[in-house]
Each structure stands twice: as C-alpha cells, then as structure tokens.
Amino acid sequence: MQEIIEGCIRNDRTSQYLLYKEFYSYCMAICRRYALNDDDAADVLNSGFMKVFTHIEKYDPEKPFKSWLGKIITNTAIDHYRKSLKFSNHDELSEHEDMGGPAQVYEQMAYKDLLVLVQGLPPHTELYLTYLP
C-alpha cells in the first residue's frame, strides 16, 4: 500500500487508479450515508478522492491510511450535505391558506367536546391541570 501512496504523491495516474479501486466500496458506503441518492454519492466520492489526491502528501505514514481517507471522505460528504440543505425545496408560507389559530378552534368547540377531551387525558395530567392559573 505504501508504494501506491508514494505513487499518488508523484501524481502517477496508475497509482491513483489503484488507490481508487482499492477503496471505492469503503468510501462509497460512507458517501451513501450522507447523500440523497446514488448520483449525489458518486459526486461526493469523486470530490473526496480529488481532495485525497491533492493533499496526499500531508498523510502521516505512521497512522492508518484507511482512517485518514475515511475522515476526508466523511468531511467531504458532510460539506456536500450541508450545501444541499441550503438549496432544498421550502414552501413559502404565503402560498398556504390561513387555517386559523388555536383560538378559532376552541371557539368552535362546544364545552362538552372539551370536557370529553380533558377526561380522556391520563390521570396524572388531570392533577397538573388543577394547579394551572
């Protein structure tokens, strides 16, 4: 493995391919945990490997390579996930019909309906309600 890593440091395309092939499944599993679909996971995987190849000279050979690689892929996946949250679809509140607030609901309910609801509460809830102002 050290020989492949040294080849990647020299920007050897064959070494990069071998590294990619060796850790593809491991890294794709990480990416799928954070991505919404397989296409997004593949994008994250490729971005992560680009970071790995760009910064592989910073890898400390005294530590396990798989852990270092996993950390980079995980951080890339988290960054991608955070970016996708910014662009997720949100409905505008103005597009929805005003259904009225809780006060309108209580005004429409009869006293007997409220009494049935309160009596349906668990016993310890009734004790709490007696102490409310």
Coordinates of C-alpha atoms in Angstrom, one line a residue:
M1 CA 0.0 0.0 0.0
Q2 CA 2.9 2.4 0.8
E3 CA 4.1 2.0 -2.8
I4 CA 0.7 3.1 -4.2
I5 CA 0.6 6.1 -1.8
E6 CA 4.1 7.1 -2.9
G7 CA 3.0 6.8 -6.5
C8 CA 0.0 9.1 -5.7
I9 CA 2.3 11.6 -4.2
R10 CA 4.2 11.6 -7.5
N11 CA 0.8 12.1 -9.3
D12 CA 1.2 8.7 -11.0
R13 CA -2.2 8.0 -12.7
T14 CA -1.8 4.2 -12.3
S15 CA -1.3 4.5 -8.6
Q16 CA -4.2 6.9 -8.3
Y17 CA -6.4 4.4 -10.1
L18 CA -5.2 1.5 -7.9
L19 CA -6.0 3.5 -4.8
Y20 CA -9.4 4.5 -6.1
K21 CA -10.2 0.9 -7.0
E22 CA -8.9 -0.4 -3.6
F23 CA -11.1 1.9 -1.5
Y24 CA -14.0 2.5 -3.8
S25 CA -16.5 0.3 -1.8
Y26 CA -15.4 1.6 1.5
C27 CA -15.7 5.3 0.5
M28 CA -18.9 4.8 -1.4
A29 CA -20.5 3.3 1.7
I30 CA -19.6 6.5 3.6
C31 CA -21.0 8.7 0.8
R32 CA -24.3 6.9 0.6
R33 CA -24.9 7.6 4.3
Y34 CA -24.9 11.3 3.7
A35 CA -26.2 11.6 0.1
L36 CA -29.8 11.7 -1.0
N37 CA -29.2 9.3 -3.9
D38 CA -26.5 7.4 -5.7
D39 CA -25.7 10.2 -8.1
D40 CA -25.0 12.6 -5.3
A41 CA -23.0 9.9 -3.5
A42 CA -20.8 9.4 -6.7
D43 CA -20.3 13.2 -6.8
V44 CA -19.2 13.3 -3.2
L45 CA -16.9 10.3 -3.8
N46 CA -15.2 11.9 -6.7
S47 CA -14.8 15.2 -4.8
G48 CA -13.4 13.4 -1.9
F49 CA -10.9 11.5 -3.9
M50 CA -9.8 14.7 -5.6
K51 CA -9.1 16.1 -2.1
V52 CA -7.2 12.9 -1.2
F53 CA -5.0 13.1 -4.3
T54 CA -4.4 16.8 -3.9
H55 CA -3.4 16.5 -0.2
I56 CA -1.9 13.0 0.0
E57 CA 1.5 14.4 0.8
K58 CA 0.0 15.5 4.1
Y59 CA -0.7 11.9 5.0
D60 CA 1.3 10.6 8.0
P61 CA 2.6 7.1 7.2
E62 CA 2.7 6.4 11.0
K63 CA -1.1 6.4 11.1
P64 CA -3.5 4.1 9.3
F65 CA -4.3 5.3 5.8
K66 CA -7.8 4.0 5.8
S67 CA -8.7 6.2 8.8
W68 CA -7.2 9.3 7.1
L69 CA -9.0 8.5 3.9
G70 CA -12.3 7.9 5.7
K71 CA -12.0 11.2 7.5
I72 CA -11.6 13.2 4.3
I73 CA -14.4 11.4 2.6
T74 CA -16.7 11.9 5.6
N75 CA -15.9 15.6 5.9
T76 CA -16.5 16.0 2.1
A77 CA -19.8 14.2 2.4
I78 CA -20.9 16.4 5.4
D79 CA -20.0 19.5 3.5
H80 CA -22.0 18.4 0.5
Y81 CA -24.9 17.5 2.7
R82 CA -24.8 21.0 4.3
K83 CA -24.7 22.7 0.9
S84 CA -27.7 20.6 -0.3
L85 CA -29.7 21.7 2.8
K86 CA -29.4 25.3 1.6
F87 CA -31.0 24.5 -1.7
S88 CA -33.6 22.1 -0.5
N89 CA -37.2 23.0 -1.5
H90 CA -39.1 25.0 1.0
D91 CA -42.6 26.1 0.7
E92 CA -43.4 29.8 1.1
L93 CA -45.7 30.4 4.0
S94 CA -47.7 32.9 1.9
E95 CA -48.6 30.1 -0.5
H96 CA -50.6 28.3 2.1
E97 CA -54.1 29.1 3.2
D98 CA -54.6 30.5 6.7
M99 CA -56.4 27.9 8.6
G100 CA -56.8 30.0 11.7
G101 CA -55.1 29.8 15.0
P102 CA -55.9 27.7 18.1
A103 CA -58.3 30.3 19.4
Q104 CA -60.6 29.8 16.5
V105 CA -60.6 26.1 17.0
Y106 CA -61.6 26.4 20.7
E107 CA -64.3 28.9 19.9
Q108 CA -65.9 26.4 17.5
M109 CA -65.7 23.5 20.0
A110 CA -68.6 23.1 22.5
Y111 CA -68.0 22.9 26.2
K112 CA -69.0 19.2 26.2
D113 CA -66.4 18.4 23.5
L114 CA -63.6 20.0 25.6
L115 CA -64.8 18.1 28.7
V116 CA -64.6 14.8 26.8
L117 CA -61.1 15.6 25.7
V118 CA -59.9 16.6 29.2
Q119 CA -61.5 13.5 30.7
G120 CA -59.6 11.3 28.2
L121 CA -56.3 12.5 29.5
P122 CA -54.2 10.3 31.8
P123 CA -54.9 10.6 35.5
H124 CA -51.6 12.4 36.4
T125 CA -52.4 15.1 33.7
E126 CA -55.7 16.0 35.5
L127 CA -53.8 16.8 38.7
Y128 CA -51.5 19.1 36.8
L129 CA -54.4 20.9 35.2
T130 CA -56.0 21.7 38.5
Y131 CA -52.9 23.7 39.5
L132 CA -52.9 25.9 36.4
P133 CA -53.9 29.5 36.9

